[in-house]
Amino acid sequence: MSLVLTWALWAALLSALAGLLWVLYRTPPLVTLTRVLPPSGFQGTRVRLDLQVLVRSRLPMRYHVEDALPRSVVPDLLPVFSGELLGTREHSWETTLTLNSRGVYDWPVVTVRWADPLGLFWRQVTLSVPTRLEVFPGTHGLMLPDLLRPLLSEGHLSRTLGLDDPISLRGAREYQTGDSPGRIHWRLSARTGTLTVRELERTAASSLTVYLDTTFGGSTYTESAVRLAASLVREAVSMDLPMAVASQAGITVAGRGADAQHAALLHLARLQPEAGPPVIPATRPGGNLIILTATAGPALVEQAMRARATASRVVIVAMPEGFYLEPGEKPRRQWAGAPETIRELERQAGVLAGAGVLVYVLRGNQSVLRLGA
């Protein structure tokens, strides 16, 4: 009888102890978490993340703090803090984040778990620590100067700078090294016996607008086009040229400063394929308009012709999926020929060039092929 009473007393004592622990440890510890990292970065790069975690409790306890990260932001080490505590405990932690995908990422909530020293009762709460990271697109593998510098020029006009206006003929002159063979005046050269080229009027670009057609084409085209657009933006900034980015979602404010560049890159970071017909917004008069597209359908070509009424130059850059491989890209399946819309664009390239709308088709992993020269 005494043994049963002893066991009953011990059970009552343990139950009372468990009940006391359950009551005392209902209140979570005070946790303060501070993140220090750059507000933005470029896809494919690495940025540093510093964490400061302060845990306070008036009772001895066990704790476990886990800071979850956005799925496309990969740390070298997972930010997890745990241990035993009485009073105050501070953790300092640093790691490097790899930015795998473009986009705007908000940090998830922080998970805080705690228990009594015996680990009998574990509880959990979440802590909101708002943090946002903007991941801009990376750089395209295309050799940009070959595509950009003949199109984007300001200041003093020369034989190599500025834009040729195909409908304004200044005269003729003797051929010089570097002149395009397409500008040779064969009849005049045969009559004079000297190789002669047509001398066209030249205009300077006043601004740049990059329009991305996201109505057709899959994720492969979208990511490659976004990288190319980001490279065009960064090149225009380096040339001190006012620029803007446009898509079905709208157009950013044109400018030269950091705010305009940030707005353009943020627009590209958020860009997703959208349904509906392409709509090219009104651009700054006298500027250049570069259109990136996967299919270059008749509706887009028609809008490009309308945009030429106010733009100094309109350039259609076709990136047909299954026919185009970005330089440096891992090989993937390629089709034998371009889509029918691209072939039709090739047939129209000469007429479009005469109206001031240039056509470029990106083929395989080769350099840009200019049509209608």
mmCIF file of C-alpha atoms in Angstrom:
data_model
loop_
_atom_site.group_PDB
_atom_site.id
_atom_site.type_symbol
_atom_site.label_atom_id
_atom_site.label_comp_id
_atom_site.label_asym_id
_atom_site.label_seq_id
_atom_site.Cartn_x
_atom_site.Cartn_y
_atom_site.Cartn_z
ATOM 1 C CA MET A 1 0.000 0.000 0.000
ATOM 2 C CA SER A 2 2.843 2.358 0.835
ATOM 3 C CA LEU A 3 4.459 1.668 -2.560
ATOM 4 C CA VAL A 4 1.272 2.616 -4.382
ATOM 5 C CA LEU A 5 0.998 5.772 -2.300
ATOM 6 C CA THR A 6 4.613 6.646 -3.063
ATOM 7 C CA TRP A 7 4.038 6.235 -6.803
ATOM 8 C CA ALA A 8 0.879 8.317 -6.579
ATOM 9 C CA LEU A 9 2.746 11.075 -4.775
ATOM 10 C CA TRP A 10 5.502 11.038 -7.362
ATOM 11 C CA ALA A 11 2.944 11.142 -10.196
ATOM 12 C CA ALA A 12 1.173 14.049 -8.546
ATOM 13 C CA LEU A 13 4.475 15.851 -8.067
ATOM 14 C CA LEU A 14 5.519 15.305 -11.690
ATOM 15 C CA SER A 15 2.097 16.380 -12.925
ATOM 16 C CA ALA A 16 2.298 19.518 -10.840
ATOM 17 C CA LEU A 17 5.799 20.201 -12.175
ATOM 18 C CA ALA A 18 4.655 19.654 -15.747
ATOM 19 C CA GLY A 19 1.647 21.885 -15.195
ATOM 20 C CA LEU A 20 3.858 24.586 -13.713
ATOM 21 C CA LEU A 21 6.265 24.392 -16.665
ATOM 22 C CA TRP A 22 3.353 24.519 -19.076
ATOM 23 C CA VAL A 23 2.022 27.682 -17.436
ATOM 24 C CA LEU A 24 5.371 29.426 -16.940
ATOM 25 C CA TYR A 25 6.575 28.939 -20.525
ATOM 26 C CA ARG A 26 3.488 30.054 -22.376
ATOM 27 C CA THR A 27 5.088 33.471 -22.954
ATOM 28 C CA PRO A 28 7.627 33.469 -25.817
ATOM 29 C CA PRO A 29 11.075 34.973 -25.417
ATOM 30 C CA LEU A 30 11.719 38.456 -26.769
ATOM 31 C CA VAL A 31 13.475 38.040 -30.132
ATOM 32 C CA THR A 32 14.893 40.913 -32.192
ATOM 33 C CA LEU A 33 16.297 40.142 -35.646
ATOM 34 C CA THR A 34 18.051 42.646 -37.911
ATOM 35 C CA ARG A 35 19.061 41.973 -41.519
ATOM 36 C CA VAL A 36 21.691 44.020 -43.339
ATOM 37 C CA LEU A 37 21.998 43.469 -47.101
ATOM 38 C CA PRO A 38 21.997 45.556 -50.306
ATOM 39 C CA PRO A 39 18.540 46.648 -51.495
ATOM 40 C CA SER A 40 19.181 45.240 -54.976
ATOM 41 C CA GLY A 41 21.512 43.083 -57.031
ATOM 42 C CA PHE A 42 21.870 41.497 -60.453
ATOM 43 C CA GLN A 43 20.912 37.959 -61.371
ATOM 44 C CA GLY A 44 23.809 35.537 -61.158
ATOM 45 C CA THR A 45 25.775 37.651 -58.676
ATOM 46 C CA ARG A 46 26.383 37.197 -54.950
ATOM 47 C CA VAL A 47 25.632 39.645 -52.152
ATOM 48 C CA ARG A 48 26.474 39.634 -48.470
ATOM 49 C CA LEU A 49 23.866 39.159 -45.749
ATOM 50 C CA ASP A 50 24.557 40.076 -42.100
ATOM 51 C CA LEU A 51 22.182 39.006 -39.336
ATOM 52 C CA GLN A 52 21.972 40.199 -35.757
ATOM 53 C CA VAL A 53 19.725 38.160 -33.440
ATOM 54 C CA LEU A 54 19.027 39.139 -29.824
ATOM 55 C CA VAL A 55 17.087 36.725 -27.565
ATOM 56 C CA ARG A 56 15.898 37.730 -24.064
ATOM 57 C CA SER A 57 14.126 35.684 -21.386
ATOM 58 C CA ARG A 58 13.697 35.954 -17.617
ATOM 59 C CA LEU A 59 13.391 32.187 -17.344
ATOM 60 C CA PRO A 60 15.876 29.509 -18.338
ATOM 61 C CA MET A 61 14.731 27.964 -21.606
ATOM 62 C CA ARG A 62 15.667 26.295 -24.834
ATOM 63 C CA TYR A 63 15.168 28.230 -28.064
ATOM 64 C CA HIS A 64 15.401 27.734 -31.817
ATOM 65 C CA VAL A 65 15.252 30.664 -34.274
ATOM 66 C CA GLU A 66 15.096 30.012 -38.027
ATOM 67 C CA ASP A 67 15.156 32.781 -40.643
ATOM 68 C CA ALA A 68 13.661 31.471 -43.885
ATOM 69 C CA LEU A 69 14.836 33.008 -47.180
ATOM 70 C CA PRO A 70 13.057 33.486 -50.513
ATOM 71 C CA ARG A 71 13.256 30.377 -52.668
ATOM 72 C CA SER A 72 15.354 31.961 -55.438
ATOM 73 C CA VAL A 73 17.872 33.447 -52.998
ATOM 74 C CA VAL A 74 20.308 30.710 -51.970
ATOM 75 C CA PRO A 75 22.588 31.230 -48.917
ATOM 76 C CA ASP A 76 25.928 29.540 -48.402
ATOM 77 C CA LEU A 77 24.773 28.694 -44.859
ATOM 78 C CA LEU A 78 21.233 28.474 -43.480
ATOM 79 C CA PRO A 79 20.483 31.089 -40.816
ATOM 80 C CA VAL A 80 19.517 28.908 -37.834
ATOM 81 C CA PHE A 81 20.183 29.830 -34.197
ATOM 82 C CA SER A 82 19.528 27.573 -31.215
ATOM 83 C CA GLY A 83 20.743 26.968 -27.695
ATOM 84 C CA GLU A 84 19.911 27.396 -24.026
ATOM 85 C CA LEU A 85 19.261 30.774 -22.494
ATOM 86 C CA LEU A 86 18.914 32.595 -19.191
ATOM 87 C CA GLY A 87 18.887 36.368 -19.564
ATOM 88 C CA THR A 88 20.198 37.691 -22.898
ATOM 89 C CA ARG A 89 21.944 35.957 -25.784
ATOM 90 C CA GLU A 90 23.222 37.690 -28.945
ATOM 91 C CA HIS A 91 24.137 36.038 -32.246
ATOM 92 C CA SER A 92 26.072 37.596 -35.127
ATOM 93 C CA TRP A 93 25.957 35.728 -38.408
ATOM 94 C CA GLU A 94 27.064 36.459 -41.968
ATOM 95 C CA THR A 95 26.839 34.601 -45.259
ATOM 96 C CA THR A 96 26.750 35.172 -49.000
ATOM 97 C CA LEU A 97 23.544 34.956 -51.017
ATOM 98 C CA THR A 98 23.462 33.732 -54.629
ATOM 99 C CA LEU A 99 20.774 35.521 -56.664
ATOM 100 C CA ASN A 100 19.470 32.821 -58.981
ATOM 101 C CA SER A 101 16.409 34.448 -60.569
ATOM 102 C CA ARG A 102 15.259 37.969 -61.345
ATOM 103 C CA GLY A 103 12.298 39.364 -59.448
ATOM 104 C CA VAL A 104 11.289 41.266 -56.317
ATOM 105 C CA TYR A 105 11.478 39.093 -53.213
ATOM 106 C CA ASP A 106 9.997 39.643 -49.758
ATOM 107 C CA TRP A 107 11.448 37.714 -46.837
ATOM 108 C CA PRO A 108 9.127 35.140 -45.190
ATOM 109 C CA VAL A 109 8.392 35.286 -41.476
ATOM 110 C CA VAL A 110 10.958 34.255 -38.857
ATOM 111 C CA THR A 111 10.074 31.101 -36.930
ATOM 112 C CA VAL A 112 10.739 31.166 -33.177
ATOM 113 C CA ARG A 113 10.418 27.944 -31.143
ATOM 114 C CA TRP A 114 11.022 27.684 -27.413
ATOM 115 C CA ALA A 115 10.599 25.204 -24.570
ATOM 116 C CA ASP A 116 11.322 24.697 -20.885
ATOM 117 C CA PRO A 117 14.820 23.486 -19.875
ATOM 118 C CA LEU A 118 13.585 19.872 -19.867
ATOM 119 C CA GLY A 119 12.242 20.191 -23.400
ATOM 120 C CA LEU A 120 8.803 18.902 -22.398
ATOM 121 C CA PHE A 121 6.644 21.515 -24.093
ATOM 122 C CA TRP A 122 7.722 23.169 -27.337
ATOM 123 C CA ARG A 123 5.786 26.146 -28.637
ATOM 124 C CA GLN A 124 6.116 28.195 -31.801
ATOM 125 C CA VAL A 125 5.397 31.739 -32.992
ATOM 126 C CA THR A 126 6.286 33.665 -36.133
ATOM 127 C CA LEU A 127 7.989 37.038 -36.252
ATOM 128 C CA SER A 128 7.561 39.464 -39.163
ATOM 129 C CA VAL A 129 10.739 41.321 -40.156
ATOM 130 C CA PRO A 130 9.934 43.068 -43.479
ATOM 131 C CA THR A 131 12.846 42.914 -45.939
ATOM 132 C CA ARG A 132 12.759 43.287 -49.715
ATOM 133 C CA LEU A 133 15.410 42.444 -52.285
ATOM 134 C CA GLU A 134 15.193 43.485 -55.933
ATOM 135 C CA VAL A 135 17.039 41.155 -58.303
ATOM 136 C CA PHE A 136 17.639 42.769 -61.692
ATOM 137 C CA PRO A 137 18.288 40.739 -64.866
ATOM 138 C CA GLY A 138 21.848 39.807 -65.663
ATOM 139 C CA THR A 139 23.848 40.737 -68.753
ATOM 140 C CA HIS A 140 23.123 39.202 -72.150
ATOM 141 C CA GLY A 141 25.876 37.259 -73.882
ATOM 142 C CA LEU A 142 25.561 39.256 -77.105
ATOM 143 C CA MET A 143 28.415 41.594 -78.002
ATOM 144 C CA LEU A 144 26.426 44.760 -77.418
ATOM 145 C CA PRO A 145 28.695 47.375 -79.007
ATOM 146 C CA ASP A 146 28.209 45.757 -82.418
ATOM 147 C CA LEU A 147 24.460 46.198 -82.019
ATOM 148 C CA LEU A 148 24.276 49.435 -80.087
ATOM 149 C CA ARG A 149 26.930 51.909 -81.093
ATOM 150 C CA PRO A 150 25.771 52.315 -84.694
ATOM 151 C CA LEU A 151 22.257 52.947 -83.333
ATOM 152 C CA LEU A 152 22.782 54.973 -80.163
ATOM 153 C CA SER A 153 24.899 58.053 -80.664
ATOM 154 C CA GLU A 154 24.771 61.664 -79.585
ATOM 155 C CA GLY A 155 26.932 64.697 -80.024
ATOM 156 C CA HIS A 156 29.303 65.211 -82.957
ATOM 157 C CA LEU A 157 28.231 63.341 -86.089
ATOM 158 C CA SER A 158 30.854 61.560 -88.156
ATOM 159 C CA ARG A 159 31.142 58.692 -90.608
ATOM 160 C CA THR A 160 31.036 56.197 -87.734
ATOM 161 C CA LEU A 161 28.705 57.961 -85.288
ATOM 162 C CA GLY A 162 25.110 58.976 -85.647
ATOM 163 C CA LEU A 163 22.330 57.292 -87.585
ATOM 164 C CA ASP A 164 22.052 56.980 -91.348
ATOM 165 C CA ASP A 165 18.753 58.293 -92.669
ATOM 166 C CA PRO A 166 17.980 56.072 -95.704
ATOM 167 C CA ILE A 167 15.490 58.557 -97.175
ATOM 168 C CA SER A 168 17.891 61.540 -97.089
ATOM 169 C CA LEU A 169 20.750 61.336 -99.627
ATOM 170 C CA ARG A 170 23.471 63.959 -99.171
ATOM 171 C CA GLY A 171 25.595 62.957 -102.166
ATOM 172 C CA ALA A 172 28.388 60.553 -103.017
ATOM 173 C CA ARG A 173 32.022 60.209 -101.984
ATOM 174 C CA GLU A 174 34.984 57.901 -102.446
ATOM 175 C CA TYR A 175 34.888 54.587 -100.615
ATOM 176 C CA GLN A 176 36.721 54.483 -97.261
ATOM 177 C CA THR A 177 37.721 51.514 -95.176
ATOM 178 C CA GLY A 178 34.835 50.485 -92.936
ATOM 179 C CA ASP A 179 32.028 51.609 -95.246
ATOM 180 C CA SER A 180 29.175 49.134 -95.665
ATOM 181 C CA PRO A 181 29.233 47.308 -99.024
ATOM 182 C CA GLY A 182 25.483 47.875 -99.212
ATOM 183 C CA ARG A 183 26.093 51.631 -99.673
ATOM 184 C CA ILE A 184 28.329 51.298 -102.751
ATOM 185 C CA HIS A 185 26.970 53.244 -105.730
ATOM 186 C CA TRP A 186 27.791 50.719 -108.466
ATOM 187 C CA ARG A 187 26.624 52.736 -111.465
ATOM 188 C CA LEU A 188 28.550 55.830 -110.461
ATOM 189 C CA SER A 189 31.604 53.710 -109.595
ATOM 190 C CA ALA A 190 31.523 52.092 -113.049
ATOM 191 C CA ARG A 191 31.148 55.460 -114.786
ATOM 192 C CA THR A 192 33.943 57.211 -112.888
ATOM 193 C CA GLY A 193 36.264 54.254 -112.414
ATOM 194 C CA THR A 194 36.483 54.998 -108.661
ATOM 195 C CA LEU A 195 34.711 52.976 -105.991
ATOM 196 C CA THR A 196 32.047 55.360 -104.678
ATOM 197 C CA VAL A 197 29.500 55.122 -101.846
ATOM 198 C CA ARG A 198 26.276 56.985 -101.170
ATOM 199 C CA GLU A 199 26.640 59.675 -98.503
ATOM 200 C CA LEU A 200 23.513 59.759 -96.358
ATOM 201 C CA GLU A 201 22.376 62.381 -93.911
ATOM 202 C CA ARG A 202 23.049 61.450 -90.303
ATOM 203 C CA THR A 203 20.920 62.102 -87.254
ATOM 204 C CA ALA A 204 21.794 61.804 -83.573
ATOM 205 C CA ALA A 205 19.708 59.766 -81.183
ATOM 206 C CA SER A 206 18.016 61.819 -78.462
ATOM 207 C CA SER A 207 16.749 58.893 -76.344
ATOM 208 C CA LEU A 208 16.244 55.138 -76.268
ATOM 209 C CA THR A 209 13.107 53.122 -75.590
ATOM 210 C CA VAL A 210 13.295 49.324 -75.396
ATOM 211 C CA TYR A 211 9.973 47.575 -75.957
ATOM 212 C CA LEU A 212 9.576 43.884 -75.056
ATOM 213 C CA ASP A 213 6.871 41.935 -76.825
ATOM 214 C CA THR A 214 5.762 39.336 -74.251
ATOM 215 C CA THR A 215 2.586 38.182 -75.999
ATOM 216 C CA PHE A 216 4.306 35.183 -77.619
ATOM 217 C CA GLY A 217 7.300 33.076 -76.733
ATOM 218 C CA GLY A 218 7.975 30.903 -73.702
ATOM 219 C CA SER A 219 10.078 31.377 -70.617
ATOM 220 C CA THR A 220 13.333 30.831 -72.521
ATOM 221 C CA TYR A 221 12.639 33.742 -74.863
ATOM 222 C CA THR A 222 11.371 35.944 -72.016
ATOM 223 C CA GLU A 223 14.482 35.482 -69.891
ATOM 224 C CA SER A 224 16.844 36.031 -72.834
ATOM 225 C CA ALA A 225 14.908 39.112 -74.009
ATOM 226 C CA VAL A 226 14.883 40.571 -70.499
ATOM 227 C CA ARG A 227 18.651 40.099 -70.215
ATOM 228 C CA LEU A 228 19.189 41.751 -73.590
ATOM 229 C CA ALA A 229 16.922 44.660 -72.613
ATOM 230 C CA ALA A 230 18.801 45.095 -69.330
ATOM 231 C CA SER A 231 22.089 45.162 -71.239
ATOM 232 C CA LEU A 232 20.700 47.797 -73.609
ATOM 233 C CA VAL A 233 19.613 49.898 -70.633
ATOM 234 C CA ARG A 234 23.003 49.678 -68.948
ATOM 235 C CA GLU A 235 24.800 50.500 -72.204
ATOM 236 C CA ALA A 236 22.548 53.518 -72.797
ATOM 237 C CA VAL A 237 23.274 54.729 -69.260
ATOM 238 C CA SER A 238 27.012 54.407 -69.881
ATOM 239 C CA MET A 239 26.529 56.565 -73.014
ATOM 240 C CA ASP A 240 24.545 59.148 -70.996
ATOM 241 C CA LEU A 241 21.533 58.585 -73.207
ATOM 242 C CA PRO A 242 17.995 59.065 -71.819
ATOM 243 C CA MET A 243 16.269 55.684 -71.822
ATOM 244 C CA ALA A 244 13.024 53.939 -70.888
ATOM 245 C CA VAL A 245 11.608 50.407 -70.937
ATOM 246 C CA ALA A 246 8.136 49.482 -72.183
ATOM 247 C CA SER A 247 5.988 46.343 -72.375
ATOM 248 C CA GLN A 248 2.338 45.359 -72.225
ATOM 249 C CA ALA A 249 2.409 46.524 -68.585
ATOM 250 C CA GLY A 250 3.302 50.128 -69.522
ATOM 251 C CA ILE A 251 6.361 52.328 -69.918
ATOM 252 C CA THR A 252 8.836 53.771 -67.435
ATOM 253 C CA VAL A 253 9.739 57.450 -67.218
ATOM 254 C CA ALA A 254 12.629 58.276 -69.566
ATOM 255 C CA GLY A 255 15.720 59.827 -68.057
ATOM 256 C CA ARG A 256 19.468 59.655 -67.538
ATOM 257 C CA GLY A 257 19.675 59.489 -63.749
ATOM 258 C CA ALA A 258 19.773 56.671 -61.238
ATOM 259 C CA ASP A 259 16.008 56.856 -60.677
ATOM 260 C CA ALA A 260 15.266 56.228 -64.358
ATOM 261 C CA GLN A 261 17.737 53.354 -64.489
ATOM 262 C CA HIS A 262 16.274 51.817 -61.329
ATOM 263 C CA ALA A 263 12.721 52.111 -62.682
ATOM 264 C CA ALA A 264 13.721 50.455 -65.974
ATOM 265 C CA LEU A 265 15.572 47.564 -64.306
ATOM 266 C CA LEU A 266 12.760 47.068 -61.785
ATOM 267 C CA HIS A 267 10.250 46.910 -64.654
ATOM 268 C CA LEU A 268 12.371 44.189 -66.269
ATOM 269 C CA ALA A 269 12.765 42.320 -62.971
ATOM 270 C CA ARG A 270 8.979 42.052 -62.616
ATOM 271 C CA LEU A 271 8.200 41.359 -66.279
ATOM 272 C CA GLN A 272 6.107 38.261 -67.025
ATOM 273 C CA PRO A 273 4.495 36.979 -70.264
ATOM 274 C CA GLU A 274 1.070 38.500 -70.858
ATOM 275 C CA ALA A 275 -1.776 37.621 -73.178
ATOM 276 C CA GLY A 276 -3.304 40.032 -75.659
ATOM 277 C CA PRO A 277 -2.139 41.923 -78.734
ATOM 278 C CA PRO A 278 1.125 43.909 -78.524
ATOM 279 C CA VAL A 279 0.657 47.600 -77.764
ATOM 280 C CA ILE A 280 3.634 49.914 -78.288
ATOM 281 C CA PRO A 281 3.132 53.074 -76.195
ATOM 282 C CA ALA A 282 4.019 56.539 -77.442
ATOM 283 C CA THR A 283 7.740 57.261 -77.095
ATOM 284 C CA ARG A 284 9.765 60.479 -76.985
ATOM 285 C CA PRO A 285 9.899 62.175 -80.414
ATOM 286 C CA GLY A 286 13.256 61.925 -82.123
ATOM 287 C CA GLY A 287 14.448 58.940 -80.089
ATOM 288 C CA ASN A 288 15.299 55.366 -80.970
ATOM 289 C CA LEU A 289 12.865 52.515 -80.434
ATOM 290 C CA ILE A 290 14.232 48.971 -80.152
ATOM 291 C CA ILE A 291 11.609 46.218 -80.241
ATOM 292 C CA LEU A 292 12.457 42.742 -78.906
ATOM 293 C CA THR A 293 10.108 40.020 -80.112
ATOM 294 C CA ALA A 294 9.903 36.262 -80.575
ATOM 295 C CA THR A 295 7.561 36.198 -83.564
ATOM 296 C CA ALA A 296 7.307 39.701 -85.091
ATOM 297 C CA GLY A 297 3.748 39.211 -86.268
ATOM 298 C CA PRO A 298 1.939 41.566 -88.674
ATOM 299 C CA ALA A 299 0.324 43.554 -85.823
ATOM 300 C CA LEU A 300 3.727 44.304 -84.283
ATOM 301 C CA VAL A 301 5.261 45.290 -87.629
ATOM 302 C CA GLU A 302 2.326 47.621 -88.280
ATOM 303 C CA GLN A 303 2.822 49.319 -84.909
ATOM 304 C CA ALA A 304 6.549 49.616 -85.583
ATOM 305 C CA MET A 305 5.757 51.465 -88.815
ATOM 306 C CA ARG A 306 3.442 53.823 -86.945
ATOM 307 C CA ALA A 307 6.085 54.462 -84.293
ATOM 308 C CA ARG A 308 8.526 55.462 -87.057
ATOM 309 C CA ALA A 309 6.409 58.591 -87.626
ATOM 310 C CA THR A 310 7.894 60.149 -84.471
ATOM 311 C CA ALA A 311 10.999 58.032 -83.785
ATOM 312 C CA SER A 312 14.352 58.714 -85.437
ATOM 313 C CA ARG A 313 14.886 54.995 -85.874
ATOM 314 C CA VAL A 314 12.912 51.836 -85.153
ATOM 315 C CA VAL A 315 14.772 48.538 -84.801
ATOM 316 C CA ILE A 316 13.061 45.142 -84.651
ATOM 317 C CA VAL A 317 15.247 42.490 -82.993
ATOM 318 C CA ALA A 318 13.696 39.057 -83.606
ATOM 319 C CA MET A 319 14.652 36.252 -81.194
ATOM 320 C CA PRO A 320 12.719 33.212 -82.479
ATOM 321 C CA GLU A 321 12.555 30.468 -79.870
ATOM 322 C CA GLY A 322 13.845 27.132 -81.098
ATOM 323 C CA PHE A 323 15.984 28.994 -83.628
ATOM 324 C CA TYR A 324 18.041 31.221 -81.353
ATOM 325 C CA LEU A 325 20.666 30.196 -78.805
ATOM 326 C CA GLU A 326 22.099 32.867 -76.535
ATOM 327 C CA PRO A 327 25.909 33.098 -76.632
ATOM 328 C CA GLY A 328 27.327 31.042 -73.785
ATOM 329 C CA GLU A 329 23.995 29.293 -73.187
ATOM 330 C CA LYS A 330 23.924 25.567 -72.510
ATOM 331 C CA PRO A 331 22.926 23.786 -75.751
ATOM 332 C CA ARG A 332 19.254 22.927 -76.094
ATOM 333 C CA ARG A 333 17.022 21.681 -78.879
ATOM 334 C CA GLN A 334 17.055 23.875 -81.983
ATOM 335 C CA TRP A 335 14.682 23.787 -84.944
ATOM 336 C CA ALA A 336 15.997 23.514 -88.493
ATOM 337 C CA GLY A 337 14.401 26.746 -89.707
ATOM 338 C CA ALA A 338 12.884 29.973 -88.498
ATOM 339 C CA PRO A 339 9.124 30.328 -87.956
ATOM 340 C CA GLU A 340 7.028 31.536 -90.869
ATOM 341 C CA THR A 341 6.535 34.982 -89.294
ATOM 342 C CA ILE A 342 10.320 35.446 -89.138
ATOM 343 C CA ARG A 343 10.677 34.372 -92.781
ATOM 344 C CA GLU A 344 8.022 36.899 -93.734
ATOM 345 C CA LEU A 345 9.902 39.530 -91.741
ATOM 346 C CA GLU A 346 13.049 38.674 -93.696
ATOM 347 C CA ARG A 347 11.193 39.127 -96.961
ATOM 348 C CA GLN A 348 9.968 42.546 -95.824
ATOM 349 C CA ALA A 349 13.311 43.648 -94.373
ATOM 350 C CA GLY A 350 14.449 45.603 -97.419
ATOM 351 C CA VAL A 351 11.195 47.566 -97.673
ATOM 352 C CA LEU A 352 11.184 48.217 -93.930
ATOM 353 C CA ALA A 353 14.787 49.451 -94.018
ATOM 354 C CA GLY A 354 13.867 51.945 -96.707
ATOM 355 C CA ALA A 355 11.212 53.330 -94.364
ATOM 356 C CA GLY A 356 13.645 53.591 -91.443
ATOM 357 C CA VAL A 357 12.702 50.339 -89.687
ATOM 358 C CA LEU A 358 15.755 48.083 -89.389
ATOM 359 C CA VAL A 359 15.454 44.334 -88.872
ATOM 360 C CA TYR A 360 17.869 42.109 -86.953
ATOM 361 C CA VAL A 361 17.394 38.363 -86.570
ATOM 362 C CA LEU A 362 19.418 36.564 -83.906
ATOM 363 C CA ARG A 363 20.442 33.182 -85.272
ATOM 364 C CA GLY A 364 21.841 30.320 -83.233
ATOM 365 C CA ASN A 365 24.787 31.366 -81.112
ATOM 366 C CA GLN A 366 26.251 33.534 -83.855
ATOM 367 C CA SER A 367 26.527 37.297 -83.940
ATOM 368 C CA VAL A 368 23.699 39.544 -85.108
ATOM 369 C CA LEU A 369 22.715 39.167 -88.745
ATOM 370 C CA ARG A 370 21.558 42.426 -90.283
ATOM 371 C CA LEU A 371 18.970 42.154 -93.007
ATOM 372 C CA GLY A 372 18.000 44.680 -95.643
ATOM 373 C CA ALA A 373 21.356 46.487 -95.524
#
